[in-house]
PDB file of C-alpha atoms and ligand atoms in Angstrom:
ATOM      1  CA  MET A   1     120.246  -2.401  93.788  1.00 67.00           C
ATOM      2  CA  LEU A   2     121.087  -0.085  90.868  1.00 67.00           C
ATOM      3  CA  ALA A   3     124.754  -1.144  90.831  1.00 73.00           C
ATOM      4  CA  ALA A   4     123.697  -4.797  90.796  1.00 82.00           C
ATOM      5  CA  ALA A   5     121.361  -4.158  87.865  1.00 78.00           C
ATOM      6  CA  VAL A   6     124.184  -2.488  85.905  1.00 73.00           C
ATOM      7  CA  GLN A   7     126.508  -5.396  86.714  1.00 78.00           C
ATOM      8  CA  ARG A   8     123.951  -7.941  85.521  1.00 83.00           C
ATOM      9  CA  LEU A   9     123.744  -6.085  82.178  1.00 77.00           C
ATOM     10  CA  ALA A  10     127.455  -5.280  81.843  1.00 75.00           C
ATOM     11  CA  PRO A  11     128.677  -8.710  80.627  1.00 76.00           C
ATOM     12  CA  SER A  12     126.742  -8.198  77.403  1.00 80.00           C
ATOM     13  CA  LEU A  13     128.517  -4.924  76.560  1.00 87.00           C
ATOM     14  CA  PRO A  14     130.930  -4.876  73.608  1.00 92.00           C
ATOM     15  CA  VAL A  15     134.698  -5.099  74.160  1.00 95.00           C
ATOM     16  CA  PHE A  16     136.656  -1.935  73.279  1.00 97.00           C
ATOM     17  CA  PRO A  17     139.640  -3.049  71.128  1.00 98.00           C
ATOM     18  CA  ALA A  18     143.013  -1.299  71.471  1.00 98.00           C
ATOM     19  CA  GLY A  19     143.761   1.169  68.661  1.00 98.00           C
ATOM     20  CA  HIS A  20     140.079   1.757  67.908  1.00 98.00           C
ATOM     21  CA  VAL A  21     138.137   5.020  68.206  1.00 98.00           C
ATOM     22  CA  TRP A  22     134.554   5.061  69.416  1.00 98.00           C
ATOM     23  CA  LEU A  23     132.604   8.208  68.547  1.00 98.00           C
ATOM     24  CA  ALA A  24     130.022   8.375  71.308  1.00 98.00           C
ATOM     25  CA  GLY A  25     127.148  10.550  72.479  1.00 97.00           C
ATOM     26  CA  ALA A  26     126.821  11.434  76.168  1.00 96.00           C
ATOM     27  CA  GLY A  27     123.221  12.655  75.985  1.00 96.00           C
ATOM     28  CA  PRO A  28     121.834  16.119  76.715  1.00 95.00           C
ATOM     29  CA  GLY A  29     123.754  16.866  79.901  1.00 89.00           C
ATOM     30  CA  ASP A  30     122.681  15.119  83.056  1.00 91.00           C
ATOM     31  CA  THR A  31     124.585  11.844  83.493  1.00 91.00           C
ATOM     32  CA  ARG A  32     121.375   9.840  83.905  1.00 91.00           C
ATOM     33  CA  HIS A  33     120.969   9.968  80.129  1.00 93.00           C
ATOM     34  CA  LEU A  34     124.200   8.094  79.371  1.00 94.00           C
ATOM     35  CA  THR A  35     123.579   4.742  77.739  1.00 94.00           C
ATOM     36  CA  LEU A  36     124.931   1.573  79.346  1.00 93.00           C
ATOM     37  CA  GLU A  37     127.065   1.069  76.235  1.00 94.00           C
ATOM     38  CA  VAL A  38     128.749   4.459  76.711  1.00 95.00           C
ATOM     39  CA  LEU A  39     129.208   3.706  80.407  1.00 93.00           C
ATOM     40  CA  GLY A  40     130.925   0.448  79.407  1.00 93.00           C
ATOM     41  CA  ALA A  41     133.125   2.345  76.937  1.00 96.00           C
ATOM     42  CA  LEU A  42     134.120   4.850  79.648  1.00 96.00           C
ATOM     43  CA  ALA A  43     135.159   1.975  81.897  1.00 94.00           C
ATOM     44  CA  GLN A  44     137.402   0.484  79.185  1.00 96.00           C
ATOM     45  CA  ALA A  45     138.850   3.625  77.521  1.00 98.00           C
ATOM     46  CA  ASP A  46     142.533   4.580  77.721  1.00 98.00           C
ATOM     47  CA  ALA A  47     141.813   8.102  76.486  1.00 98.00           C
ATOM     48  CA  VAL A  48     138.665  10.226  76.567  1.00 98.00           C
ATOM     49  CA  VAL A  49     138.487  13.207  74.214  1.00 97.00           C
ATOM     50  CA  TYR A  50     135.517  15.352  75.241  1.00 96.00           C
ATOM     51  CA  ASP A  51     133.980  18.744  74.665  1.00 91.00           C
ATOM     52  CA  ALA A  52     132.018  21.438  76.455  1.00 85.00           C
ATOM     53  CA  LEU A  53     128.576  19.856  76.364  1.00 78.00           C
ATOM     54  CA  VAL A  54     129.679  16.801  78.326  1.00 81.00           C
ATOM     55  CA  ASP A  55     129.041  16.955  82.080  1.00 85.00           C
ATOM     56  CA  PRO A  56     132.509  16.577  83.665  1.00 85.00           C
ATOM     57  CA  ALA A  57     130.953  14.180  86.204  1.00 88.00           C
ATOM     58  CA  VAL A  58     130.814  11.648  83.351  1.00 92.00           C
ATOM     59  CA  LEU A  59     134.606  11.405  83.477  1.00 93.00           C
ATOM     60  CA  ARG A  60     134.390   9.845  86.944  1.00 92.00           C
ATOM     61  CA  ALA A  61     133.301   6.675  85.165  1.00 92.00           C
ATOM     62  CA  ALA A  62     136.754   6.590  83.473  1.00 95.00           C
ATOM     63  CA  PRO A  63     139.283   7.124  86.317  1.00 95.00           C
ATOM     64  CA  GLN A  64     141.871   5.007  84.433  1.00 97.00           C
ATOM     65  CA  ALA A  65     141.738   7.118  81.256  1.00 97.00           C
ATOM     66  CA  ALA A  66     143.795  10.121  80.181  1.00 98.00           C
ATOM     67  CA  THR A  67     141.383  12.974  79.477  1.00 97.00           C
ATOM     68  CA  HIS A  68     141.695  15.534  76.691  1.00 96.00           C
ATOM     69  CA  TYR A  69     139.412  18.567  76.704  1.00 94.00           C
ATOM     70  CA  VAL A  70     138.791  19.958  73.206  1.00 94.00           C
ATOM     71  CA  GLY A  71     135.782  22.218  73.826  1.00 88.00           C
ATOM     72  CA  LYS A  72     135.475  25.954  74.151  1.00 76.00           C
ATOM     73  CA  ARG A  73     136.880  27.743  77.169  1.00 68.00           C
ATOM     74  CA  ALA A  74     135.437  31.110  78.180  1.00 62.00           C
ATOM     75  CA  GLY A  75     136.805  33.805  75.928  1.00 66.00           C
ATOM     76  CA  GLU A  76     138.833  31.409  73.789  1.00 74.00           C
ATOM     77  CA  PRO A  77     138.012  29.960  70.383  1.00 77.00           C
ATOM     78  CA  SER A  78     137.128  26.271  70.217  1.00 81.00           C
ATOM     79  CA  THR A  79     139.748  23.705  69.257  1.00 89.00           C
ATOM     80  CA  PRO A  80     139.963  23.572  65.434  1.00 92.00           C
ATOM     81  CA  GLN A  81     138.374  20.420  63.982  1.00 93.00           C
ATOM     82  CA  ALA A  82     141.622  19.514  62.219  1.00 95.00           C
ATOM     83  CA  ASP A  83     143.441  19.449  65.595  1.00 95.00           C
ATOM     84  CA  ILE A  84     140.774  17.176  67.092  1.00 96.00           C
ATOM     85  CA  ASN A  85     141.007  14.833  64.101  1.00 97.00           C
ATOM     86  CA  ALA A  86     144.805  14.745  64.404  1.00 97.00           C
ATOM     87  CA  LEU A  87     144.614  14.057  68.155  1.00 98.00           C
ATOM     88  CA  ILE A  88     142.260  11.070  67.900  1.00 98.00           C
ATOM     89  CA  VAL A  89     144.280   9.604  65.013  1.00 98.00           C
ATOM     90  CA  ARG A  90     147.545   9.998  66.973  1.00 98.00           C
ATOM     91  CA  LEU A  91     146.110   8.449  70.150  1.00 98.00           C
ATOM     92  CA  ALA A  92     144.688   5.480  68.227  1.00 98.00           C
ATOM     93  CA  ARG A  93     147.962   4.932  66.346  1.00 98.00           C
ATOM     94  CA  GLY A  94     149.656   4.802  69.753  1.00 98.00           C
ATOM     95  CA  GLY A  95     147.432   1.805  70.566  1.00 98.00           C
ATOM     96  CA  ALA A  96     144.936   3.529  72.864  1.00 98.00           C
ATOM     97  CA  ARG A  97     141.242   2.754  73.132  1.00 98.00           C
ATOM     98  CA  VAL A  98     140.004   6.240  72.291  1.00 98.00           C
ATOM     99  CA  LEU A  99     136.570   7.395  73.393  1.00 98.00           C
ATOM    100  CA  ARG A 100     135.534  10.562  71.575  1.00 98.00           C
ATOM    101  CA  LEU A 101     132.652  11.817  73.689  1.00 97.00           C
ATOM    102  CA  LYS A 102     130.225  14.500  72.536  1.00 96.00           C
ATOM    103  CA  GLY A 103     127.050  16.046  73.860  1.00 95.00           C
ATOM    104  CA  GLY A 104     123.784  14.513  72.669  1.00 97.00           C
ATOM    105  CA  ASP A 105     124.285  12.220  69.695  1.00 98.00           C
ATOM    106  CA  PRO A 106     127.602  12.364  67.831  1.00 97.00           C
ATOM    107  CA  ASN A 107     125.882  12.653  64.466  1.00 97.00           C
ATOM    108  CA  VAL A 108     123.239  15.253  65.189  1.00 97.00           C
ATOM    109  CA  PHE A 109     125.012  18.574  64.566  1.00 95.00           C
ATOM    110  CA  GLY A 110     127.965  16.941  66.302  1.00 93.00           C
ATOM    111  CA  ARG A 111     130.536  16.597  63.524  1.00 93.00           C
ATOM    112  CA  GLY A 112     130.734  12.854  64.100  1.00 95.00           C
ATOM    113  CA  GLY A 113     130.763  12.319  60.347  1.00 96.00           C
ATOM    114  CA  GLU A 114     133.737  14.603  59.856  1.00 95.00           C
ATOM    115  CA  GLU A 115     135.742  12.733  62.466  1.00 97.00           C
ATOM    116  CA  ALA A 116     134.692   9.421  60.946  1.00 98.00           C
ATOM    117  CA  GLN A 117     136.000  10.594  57.563  1.00 97.00           C
ATOM    118  CA  ALA A 118     139.342  11.546  59.105  1.00 97.00           C
ATOM    119  CA  LEU A 119     139.576   8.157  60.865  1.00 98.00           C
ATOM    120  CA  ALA A 120     138.619   6.182  57.770  1.00 98.00           C
ATOM    121  CA  GLY A 121     141.164   8.169  55.745  1.00 98.00           C
ATOM    122  CA  ALA A 122     143.878   7.354  58.285  1.00 98.00           C
ATOM    123  CA  GLY A 123     142.946   3.660  58.315  1.00 98.00           C
ATOM    124  CA  ILE A 124     141.762   3.712  61.957  1.00 98.00           C
ATOM    125  CA  PRO A 125     138.857   1.410  62.886  1.00 98.00           C
ATOM    126  CA  PHE A 126     135.955   3.236  64.510  1.00 98.00           C
ATOM    127  CA  ARG A 127     132.274   2.998  65.314  1.00 98.00           C
ATOM    128  CA  PHE A 128     129.453   5.267  66.457  1.00 98.00           C
ATOM    129  CA  LEU A 129     127.767   4.880  69.841  1.00 98.00           C
ATOM    130  CA  PRO A 130     124.449   6.724  69.750  1.00 98.00           C
ATOM    131  CA  GLY A 131     123.428   9.184  72.439  1.00 97.00           C
ATOM    132  CA  LEU A 132     120.132  10.818  73.289  1.00 98.00           C
ATOM    133  CA  THR A 133     120.021  13.973  71.194  1.00 98.00           C
ATOM    134  CA  ALA A 134     119.007  17.218  72.903  1.00 98.00           C
ATOM    135  CA  ALA A 135     115.751  17.587  70.955  1.00 98.00           C
ATOM    136  CA  PHE A 136     114.197  14.314  72.091  1.00 98.00           C
ATOM    137  CA  ALA A 137     115.457  14.728  75.647  1.00 97.00           C
ATOM    138  CA  ALA A 138     114.146  18.299  75.875  1.00 97.00           C
ATOM    139  CA  LEU A 139     110.766  17.394  74.379  1.00 98.00           C
ATOM    140  CA  ALA A 140     110.358  14.493  76.796  1.00 96.00           C
ATOM    141  CA  THR A 141     111.459  16.364  79.907  1.00 91.00           C
ATOM    142  CA  THR A 142     109.114  19.253  79.127  1.00 94.00           C
ATOM    143  CA  GLY A 143     106.194  16.956  78.328  1.00 96.00           C
ATOM    144  CA  ILE A 144     105.902  17.635  74.595  1.00 97.00           C
ATOM    145  CA  PRO A 145     105.351  14.593  72.343  1.00 97.00           C
ATOM    146  CA  ALA A 146     107.812  14.508  69.431  1.00 97.00           C
ATOM    147  CA  THR A 147     105.096  13.150  67.154  1.00 96.00           C
ATOM    148  CA  LEU A 148     101.388  13.108  67.857  1.00 95.00           C
ATOM    149  CA  ARG A 149      98.799  11.286  65.830  1.00 95.00           C
ATOM    150  CA  GLY A 150      96.314  13.740  64.371  1.00 94.00           C
ATOM    151  CA  THR A 151      98.674  16.677  64.893  1.00 94.00           C
ATOM    152  CA  SER A 152     101.906  15.849  63.056  1.00 95.00           C
ATOM    153  CA  LYS A 153     103.360  13.311  60.662  1.00 96.00           C
ATOM    154  CA  ALA A 154     106.986  14.411  60.625  1.00 97.00           C
ATOM    155  CA  ILE A 155     109.479  16.321  62.719  1.00 97.00           C
ATOM    156  CA  THR A 156     112.436  18.327  61.459  1.00 97.00           C
ATOM    157  CA  LEU A 157     115.690  18.852  63.337  1.00 98.00           C
ATOM    158  CA  ALA A 158     117.313  22.008  61.947  1.00 97.00           C
ATOM    159  CA  THR A 159     120.310  24.134  62.814  1.00 96.00           C
ATOM    160  CA  GLY A 160     119.897  27.871  63.248  1.00 94.00           C
ATOM    161  CA  HIS A 161     123.637  28.409  63.034  1.00 87.00           C
ATOM    162  CA  GLY A 162     124.283  31.130  60.483  1.00 75.00           C
ATOM    163  CA  ALA A 163     120.562  31.726  59.866  1.00 70.00           C
ATOM    164  CA  GLY A 164     119.957  35.069  58.198  1.00 68.00           C
ATOM    165  CA  ASP A 165     123.558  35.185  57.010  1.00 69.00           C
ATOM    166  CA  GLY A 166     122.761  34.597  53.352  1.00 66.00           C
ATOM    167  CA  ASP A 167     124.981  32.105  51.566  1.00 62.00           C
ATOM    168  CA  ASP A 168     124.495  28.608  52.879  1.00 69.00           C
ATOM    169  CA  GLU A 169     120.955  29.415  54.053  1.00 82.00           C
ATOM    170  CA  LEU A 170     118.413  26.752  54.950  1.00 91.00           C
ATOM    171  CA  ASP A 171     115.131  27.322  53.085  1.00 93.00           C
ATOM    172  CA  TRP A 172     112.997  28.219  56.119  1.00 95.00           C
ATOM    173  CA  ALA A 173     109.999  29.099  53.961  1.00 94.00           C
ATOM    174  CA  ARG A 174     109.855  25.560  52.552  1.00 94.00           C
ATOM    175  CA  LEU A 175     110.205  24.108  56.026  1.00 95.00           C
ATOM    176  CA  ALA A 176     107.375  26.400  57.143  1.00 96.00           C
ATOM    177  CA  ALA A 177     105.198  25.237  54.260  1.00 95.00           C
ATOM    178  CA  THR A 178     105.161  21.617  55.479  1.00 95.00           C
ATOM    179  CA  GLY A 179     103.166  22.700  58.534  1.00 96.00           C
ATOM    180  CA  GLN A 180     105.071  20.058  60.526  1.00 97.00           C
ATOM    181  CA  PRO A 181     106.922  20.775  63.789  1.00 98.00           C
ATOM    182  CA  ILE A 182     110.542  21.966  63.713  1.00 98.00           C
ATOM    183  CA  VAL A 183     113.161  21.790  66.452  1.00 98.00           C
ATOM    184  CA  VAL A 184     115.945  24.318  65.941  1.00 98.00           C
ATOM    185  CA  TYR A 185     119.366  23.688  67.482  1.00 97.00           C
ATOM    186  CA  MET A 186     121.711  26.671  67.956  1.00 95.00           C
ATOM    187  CA  GLY A 187     118.828  28.972  67.075  1.00 96.00           C
ATOM    188  CA  LEU A 188     118.830  31.428  69.964  1.00 96.00           C
ATOM    189  CA  ALA A 189     121.210  34.007  68.487  1.00 94.00           C
ATOM    190  CA  ARG A 190     119.180  34.154  65.251  1.00 94.00           C
ATOM    191  CA  LEU A 191     115.739  33.679  66.722  1.00 97.00           C
ATOM    192  CA  ALA A 192     114.263  36.903  65.277  1.00 96.00           C
ATOM    193  CA  ALA A 193     115.445  36.054  61.750  1.00 95.00           C
ATOM    194  CA  ILE A 194     114.264  32.437  61.990  1.00 96.00           C
ATOM    195  CA  THR A 195     110.791  33.204  63.333  1.00 97.00           C
ATOM    196  CA  ALA A 196     110.339  35.999  60.757  1.00 97.00           C
ATOM    197  CA  ALA A 197     111.331  33.626  57.954  1.00 96.00           C
ATOM    198  CA  LEU A 198     108.882  30.959  59.165  1.00 97.00           C
ATOM    199  CA  ILE A 199     106.053  33.512  59.332  1.00 97.00           C
ATOM    200  CA  ALA A 200     106.987  34.824  55.880  1.00 96.00           C
ATOM    201  CA  GLY A 201     106.865  31.193  54.696  1.00 96.00           C
ATOM    202  CA  GLY A 202     103.259  30.859  55.817  1.00 96.00           C
ATOM    203  CA  ARG A 203     103.321  29.649  59.422  1.00 97.00           C
ATOM    204  CA  ALA A 204     100.745  31.476  61.523  1.00 98.00           C
ATOM    205  CA  PRO A 205     102.272  34.043  63.911  1.00 98.00           C
ATOM    206  CA  GLN A 206     100.263  32.333  66.699  1.00 98.00           C
ATOM    207  CA  THR A 207     101.950  28.963  66.110  1.00 98.00           C
ATOM    208  CA  PRO A 208     103.050  27.766  69.560  1.00 98.00           C
ATOM    209  CA  VAL A 209     106.752  27.826  70.385  1.00 98.00           C
ATOM    210  CA  ALA A 210     108.633  26.289  73.310  1.00 98.00           C
ATOM    211  CA  LEU A 211     112.043  27.689  74.165  1.00 98.00           C
ATOM    212  CA  ILE A 212     113.954  25.127  76.216  1.00 98.00           C
ATOM    213  CA  GLN A 213     117.203  26.119  77.891  1.00 97.00           C
ATOM    214  CA  SER A 214     119.613  23.570  79.459  1.00 96.00           C
ATOM    215  CA  ALA A 215     117.235  20.617  79.263  1.00 96.00           C
ATOM    216  CA  THR A 216     117.930  18.023  82.013  1.00 93.00           C
ATOM    217  CA  LEU A 217     120.500  20.369  83.617  1.00 92.00           C
ATOM    218  CA  PRO A 218     120.244  22.537  86.752  1.00 90.00           C
ATOM    219  CA  GLY A 219     119.678  25.709  84.677  1.00 92.00           C
ATOM    220  CA  GLU A 220     116.689  24.190  82.870  1.00 94.00           C
ATOM    221  CA  LYS A 221     114.114  26.782  81.819  1.00 96.00           C
ATOM    222  CA  VAL A 222     111.032  26.417  79.629  1.00 96.00           C
ATOM    223  CA  LEU A 223     109.188  29.317  78.010  1.00 97.00           C
ATOM    224  CA  ILE A 224     105.969  28.798  76.094  1.00 97.00           C
ATOM    225  CA  THR A 225     105.325  31.549  73.588  1.00 98.00           C
ATOM    226  CA  ASP A 226     104.433  31.851  69.895  1.00 98.00           C
ATOM    227  CA  LEU A 227     106.226  32.606  66.642  1.00 98.00           C
ATOM    228  CA  ALA A 228     105.414  36.314  66.747  1.00 98.00           C
ATOM    229  CA  GLY A 229     106.554  36.732  70.364  1.00 98.00           C
ATOM    230  CA  ALA A 230     109.434  34.239  70.668  1.00 98.00           C
ATOM    231  CA  ALA A 231     112.409  36.553  70.077  1.00 98.00           C
ATOM    232  CA  GLU A 232     111.128  39.124  72.549  1.00 98.00           C
ATOM    233  CA  ALA A 233     110.271  36.472  75.147  1.00 98.00           C
ATOM    234  CA  ALA A 234     113.764  34.957  74.883  1.00 98.00           C
ATOM    235  CA  ALA A 235     115.423  38.343  75.335  1.00 98.00           C
ATOM    236  CA  ALA A 236     113.169  39.317  78.253  1.00 98.00           C
ATOM    237  CA  ALA A 237     113.894  36.030  80.050  1.00 97.00           C
ATOM    238  CA  ARG A 238     117.622  36.326  79.221  1.00 97.00           C
ATOM    239  CA  LEU A 239     117.696  32.806  77.833  1.00 97.00           C
ATOM    240  CA  ARG A 240     121.194  31.421  77.342  1.00 95.00           C
ATOM    241  CA  THR A 241     122.675  28.593  75.307  1.00 94.00           C
ATOM    242  CA  PRO A 242     122.379  25.661  75.135  1.00 95.00           C
ATOM    243  CA  ALA A 243     118.777  26.114  74.089  1.00 97.00           C
ATOM    244  CA  LEU A 244     116.321  24.662  71.612  1.00 98.00           C
ATOM    245  CA  VAL A 245     113.443  26.285  69.781  1.00 98.00           C
ATOM    246  CA  VAL A 246     110.430  24.014  69.252  1.00 98.00           C
ATOM    247  CA  VAL A 247     107.885  25.280  66.735  1.00 98.00           C
ATOM    248  CA  GLY A 248     104.534  23.627  66.096  1.00 97.00           C
ATOM    249  CA  ASP A 249     101.196  22.424  67.401  1.00 96.00           C
ATOM    250  CA  ILE A 250     102.840  19.571  69.348  1.00 97.00           C
ATOM    251  CA  VAL A 251     103.722  22.300  71.899  1.00 97.00           C
ATOM    252  CA  ARG A 252     100.058  23.129  72.512  1.00 95.00           C
ATOM    253  CA  VAL A 253      99.057  19.808  74.058  1.00 92.00           C
ATOM    254  CA  ARG A 254     101.499  20.316  76.919  1.00 92.00           C
ATOM    255  CA  GLY A 255      99.107  22.896  78.372  1.00 89.00           C
ATOM    256  CA  ALA A 256      96.458  20.228  78.954  1.00 89.00           C
ATOM    257  CA  TRP A 257      98.658  18.053  81.130  1.00 91.00           C
ATOM    258  CA  GLN A 258     101.385  20.350  82.436  1.00 88.00           C
ATOM    259  CA  ALA A 259      99.956  20.313  85.977  1.00 89.00           C
ATOM    260  CA  ARG A 260     100.188  16.501  86.030  1.00 91.00           C
ATOM    261  CA  LEU A 261     103.819  16.203  84.923  1.00 91.00           C
ATOM    262  CA  SER A 262     105.823  14.359  87.566  1.00 90.00           C
ATOM    263  CA  ALA A 263     108.877  16.397  88.616  1.00 85.00           C
ATOM    264  CA  VAL A 264     112.362  14.848  88.654  1.00 81.00           C
ATOM    265  CA  GLN A 265     113.414  14.229  92.272  1.00 78.00           C
ATOM    266  CA  PRO A 266     117.140  14.600  92.848  1.00 72.00           C
TER     267      PRO A 266
HETATM  268  N1  SAH B 301     125.181  16.652  69.201  1.00 60.67           N
HETATM  269  C1  SAH B 301     124.308  17.468  70.043  1.00 60.67           C
HETATM  270  C2  SAH B 301     124.055  18.850  69.472  1.00 60.67           C
HETATM  271  C3  SAH B 301     125.297  19.720  69.404  1.00 60.67           C
HETATM  272  S1  SAH B 301     124.940  21.322  68.759  1.00 60.67           S
HETATM  273  C4  SAH B 301     123.005  16.707  70.263  1.00 60.67           C
HETATM  274  O1  SAH B 301     122.753  15.685  69.612  1.00 60.67           O
HETATM  275  O2  SAH B 301     122.228  17.124  71.114  1.00 60.67           O
HETATM  276  C5  SAH B 301     124.728  22.256  70.260  1.00 60.67           C
HETATM  277  C6  SAH B 301     123.284  22.675  70.414  1.00 60.67           C
HETATM  278  O3  SAH B 301     122.503  21.590  70.899  1.00 60.67           O
HETATM  279  C7  SAH B 301     123.049  23.770  71.418  1.00 60.67           C
HETATM  280  O4  SAH B 301     123.311  25.049  70.886  1.00 60.67           O
HETATM  281  C8  SAH B 301     121.569  23.591  71.716  1.00 60.67           C
HETATM  282  O5  SAH B 301     120.779  24.095  70.671  1.00 60.67           O
HETATM  283  C9  SAH B 301     121.451  22.086  71.701  1.00 60.67           C
HETATM  284  N2  SAH B 301     121.574  21.500  73.052  1.00 60.67           N
HETATM  285  C10 SAH B 301     122.514  20.645  73.481  1.00 60.67           C
HETATM  286  N3  SAH B 301     122.292  20.284  74.764  1.00 60.67           N
HETATM  287  C11 SAH B 301     121.172  20.937  75.157  1.00 60.67           C
HETATM  288  C12 SAH B 301     120.413  20.978  76.362  1.00 60.67           C
HETATM  289  N4  SAH B 301     120.774  20.279  77.447  1.00 60.67           N
HETATM  290  N5  SAH B 301     119.307  21.761  76.392  1.00 60.67           N
HETATM  291  C13 SAH B 301     118.921  22.469  75.315  1.00 60.67           C
HETATM  292  N6  SAH B 301     119.597  22.472  74.150  1.00 60.67           N
HETATM  293  C14 SAH B 301     120.698  21.701  74.057  1.00 60.67           C
END
């Protein structure tokens, strides 16, 4: 039944032209969050260039394609961005349909824009295929509304990478001052500095926080804590990346309906 439904929709999917690069998002991890458009691109690609946050099972949808892994391997540094740019340009110049597949959405802390610049500069046609970004997947799977009338009027997606390092620092105090919820990507390593900066910026120490590890994946873990206790709670639970930090009153409502959340059946 499912296969038939996909087939009925497939004829309306765009054709992948030779020599083009599609910069696509694979969603937060589990393959069920792939879009039909990305599935169609996998079926047509000659080359798939993918990184660590893509579930390798996704590649089974592209048995005809050559695969190029450009993510981190344990103990080794990640592939330099310049090498990735050069690889996709070379493959496209060779006439391949190149699918550059990233976790989540390619343009949410995904360097999609940098690769687009390299492609445009090299005269290679490209387009973006959106994916479900980790924040919205994690909020949904843990039962937290991204926006909630009467509670919030905005939501900020921020990166915690380099937080507390000085230089290129995000102004956490100004973010805190909006009173609106914040979802921090790559924030686990700097959680103590980030939560301290938000409290210093005026957010109440009791502001609810959800720490969400490996949303949609087998290692999924959710911790509900508050700004004052978040860093300690994360350390005590030995939370690992990938993880998101959700700060704000939108987290609180989950408590009212948590017992009624329908579990995902494998
Ligand atoms: N382009 C991606 C983000 C890449 S940055 C996207 O749109 O989702 C990598 C960070 O994303 C991780 O450090 C983590 O903060 C977050 N992330 C990605 N997948 C996740 C998942 N399944 N669960 C929780 N956080 C995730």
